């Protein structure tokens, strides 16, 4: 498939056939992610692949955690997203290494890896959706993955520098997103998009 077709025709897929993916297929997808550009070439992504009982357990933990949380309007679609993860044969949880403290450069590297994987998935005749709703239950997921959320020295330095300069330096935790994927069982129509004209300012 040509890159233009892949970019144009990729859609978020939220319904999947009850058909497993092979390890070879998943490795090809991870390899595409692993070929993304990264800040200082430090490859700040880590992938956790969930299938079968391990995936069921992950989704149950997400659902239980959501149940325990106060209901806020931001989270209205979260239960639905967890159902999507439930139905998908594979969920990839994407972590950033946070060696610099989860700063924007790291998130950009990891996002590039996620987009590479989404395009690869589409090119293989599979479907996926990028999932941010897992961030609402980040502590529970990190506990499952045995990842300690420590404040790195670099992050402490950065916070101090930000305070001195009176600027806010954005950073986040290790969890970036999840990707639910499988064989598509829907063919969603394209949502209206802003045009290139609407999102671009030309400076000459
Ligand atoms: C950072 C990010 C977070 C997203 N989180 C979710 C999510 O939690 N649940 C969901 O169903 N879709 C999620 N999506 C998918 C978007 O809703 C989708 O990309 C958007 O509606 C455009 O549709 P398209 O991907 O088919 O072009 C997310 C997409 C991005 C880029």
XYZ file of C-alpha atoms and ligand atoms in Angstrom:
235
model
C 0.000 0.000 0.000
C 1.309 3.454 -0.853
C 2.016 5.832 2.022
C -0.553 8.363 0.686
C -3.301 5.732 0.728
C -2.365 4.625 4.223
C -2.410 8.193 5.559
C -5.660 9.077 3.784
C -7.599 5.918 4.563
C -6.553 5.154 8.154
C -9.486 5.543 10.540
C -9.907 4.841 14.219
C -11.377 1.348 14.441
C -13.364 0.532 17.578
C -14.969 -2.795 16.604
C -12.918 -5.930 15.957
C -13.550 -9.413 14.652
C -13.115 -12.280 17.077
C -9.881 -13.333 15.397
C -6.462 -13.401 17.053
C -3.335 -11.751 15.664
C -0.149 -13.741 15.223
C 3.032 -12.870 17.098
C 4.671 -12.118 13.715
C 1.980 -9.550 12.919
C 2.411 -7.875 16.304
C 6.200 -7.808 15.954
C 5.901 -6.066 12.559
C 3.738 -3.389 14.205
C 6.140 -2.931 17.131
C 9.044 -2.745 14.684
C 7.309 0.107 12.819
C 6.906 1.935 16.136
C 10.507 1.308 17.039
C 11.675 2.942 13.777
C 10.150 6.332 14.662
C 12.368 9.366 15.174
C 13.125 10.131 18.821
C 14.573 13.075 20.726
C 18.383 12.694 20.819
C 17.777 9.226 19.314
C 17.180 7.912 22.845
C 14.193 5.724 21.928
C 11.999 6.801 24.837
C 9.150 4.320 24.196
C 8.457 0.973 25.836
C 5.698 -1.334 24.645
C 3.674 -3.739 26.791
C 1.636 -6.167 24.683
C -1.517 -7.597 26.272
C -3.452 -10.550 24.858
C -5.717 -13.282 26.198
C -6.137 -13.523 29.979
C -3.505 -10.822 30.596
C -5.546 -8.386 28.487
C -8.783 -9.368 30.259
C -7.047 -8.677 33.567
C -5.766 -5.281 32.346
C -9.241 -4.221 31.223
C -10.839 -5.443 34.454
C -8.329 -3.389 36.457
C -9.179 -0.308 34.340
C -12.922 -0.867 34.834
C -12.620 -1.464 38.585
C -10.483 1.650 39.008
C -12.960 3.749 37.014
C -15.795 2.432 39.159
C -13.993 3.659 42.297
C -13.370 7.149 40.911
C -15.636 10.192 41.235
C -17.671 10.679 38.057
C -16.591 13.805 36.181
C -17.830 14.973 32.789
C -14.361 14.621 31.188
C -14.598 10.889 31.738
C -17.990 10.247 30.113
C -16.554 8.218 27.233
C -14.016 6.328 29.346
C -16.263 3.360 30.162
C -16.992 3.028 26.442
C -13.269 3.118 25.647
C -12.635 0.312 28.143
C -15.323 -1.744 26.352
C -13.389 -1.214 23.108
C -10.248 -2.550 24.826
C -12.326 -5.463 26.098
C -13.374 -6.397 22.588
C -9.943 -5.966 20.964
C -7.782 -9.112 20.733
C -4.637 -7.058 21.450
C -3.911 -3.961 23.525
C -0.491 -2.322 23.455
C 0.210 -0.097 26.464
C 2.751 2.563 25.540
C 5.082 3.891 28.211
C 7.695 6.639 28.076
C 10.987 6.031 29.818
C 10.858 9.341 31.718
C 14.644 9.404 31.906
C 14.354 13.199 31.701
C 11.209 13.274 33.779
C 8.424 12.889 31.221
C 9.015 16.170 29.431
C 7.390 17.145 26.141
C 10.332 15.903 24.027
C 9.799 12.391 25.358
C 6.055 12.487 24.691
C 6.729 13.668 21.132
C 9.066 10.712 20.526
C 6.524 8.264 21.892
C 3.674 9.842 19.907
C 5.715 9.423 16.723
C 6.093 5.731 17.559
C 2.340 5.411 18.144
C 1.495 7.040 14.810
C 4.011 4.783 13.007
C 2.238 1.778 14.539
C -1.240 3.043 13.580
C -0.146 3.499 9.967
C 1.542 0.100 9.883
C -1.574 -1.521 11.385
C -3.764 0.012 8.659
C -1.316 -1.016 5.934
C -1.621 -4.626 7.146
C -5.425 -4.612 6.733
C -5.889 -4.354 10.508
C -7.539 -1.609 12.542
C -6.692 0.281 15.725
C -7.559 3.179 17.943
C -5.216 5.408 19.940
C -6.464 5.497 23.538
C -5.779 8.254 26.013
C -8.581 7.370 28.429
C -6.197 4.941 30.166
C -4.544 8.016 31.699
C -7.519 8.325 34.067
C -6.438 5.058 35.666
C -2.669 5.514 35.279
C -1.677 4.520 38.863
C -3.516 1.179 38.562
C -1.847 0.411 35.216
C 1.616 1.361 36.492
C 1.066 -0.894 39.505
C 0.182 -3.771 37.182
C 3.340 -3.104 35.144
C 5.416 -2.721 38.341
C 6.583 0.729 37.258
C 7.494 3.100 40.050
C 6.498 6.698 39.431
C 9.541 8.483 40.782
C 10.526 12.078 40.343
C 13.815 12.023 38.417
C 16.701 14.360 39.268
C 16.378 15.929 35.824
C 12.702 16.647 36.424
C 13.472 18.256 39.784
C 16.127 20.452 38.119
C 13.684 21.351 35.370
C 10.971 22.346 37.844
C 13.490 24.535 39.695
C 14.575 26.170 36.434
C 10.957 26.739 35.439
C 10.257 28.412 38.796
C 13.314 30.676 38.380
C 12.254 31.695 34.870
C 8.600 31.905 35.876
C 7.580 29.484 33.137
C 5.684 26.239 33.370
C 7.624 23.311 31.958
C 5.128 20.593 31.073
C 5.761 17.009 31.997
C 3.718 13.905 32.539
C 3.944 10.419 33.971
C 5.271 7.278 32.327
C 1.956 6.168 30.779
C 1.348 7.801 27.395
C -1.462 5.824 25.771
C -2.789 2.440 24.768
C -3.547 1.075 21.318
C -6.431 -1.359 20.872
C -6.132 -3.362 17.667
C -7.465 -6.279 15.700
C -9.180 -7.211 12.465
C -11.679 -4.400 11.707
C -15.375 -5.169 12.053
C -16.541 -1.735 10.940
C -15.823 0.728 8.163
C -16.395 4.139 9.718
C -16.957 7.100 7.464
C -14.520 9.967 7.607
C -15.463 12.720 10.080
C -15.364 16.252 8.669
C -11.888 17.751 9.004
C -10.636 21.306 9.051
C -8.968 22.025 5.732
C -5.238 22.646 5.277
C -6.150 26.301 4.662
C -7.928 26.505 8.008
C -5.020 25.086 10.002
C -2.161 26.858 8.199
C -0.642 30.315 8.301
C 1.848 31.025 5.506
C 4.758 33.307 6.423
C 6.549 34.806 3.399
C -4.013 11.561 21.693
C -5.248 10.815 21.271
C -6.055 10.247 22.240
C -7.206 9.517 21.880
N -7.927 8.881 22.863
C -9.021 8.155 22.516
C -9.748 7.429 23.518
O -9.392 7.406 24.698
N -10.844 6.731 23.114
C -11.243 6.679 21.809
O -12.247 6.012 21.514
N -10.566 7.344 20.836
C -9.463 8.074 21.149
N -8.733 8.715 20.178
C -9.135 8.614 18.762
C -9.737 9.922 18.267
O -11.038 10.058 18.767
C -9.731 9.907 16.716
O -8.392 9.840 16.259
C -10.392 11.156 16.145
O -11.767 11.160 16.430
C -10.217 11.237 14.609
O -10.737 10.096 13.984
P -9.823 9.166 13.055
O -8.720 8.591 13.911
O -10.739 8.089 12.532
O -9.254 10.012 11.947
C -7.578 9.415 20.510
C -6.748 9.994 19.530
C -5.593 10.661 19.899
C -4.678 11.225 18.833
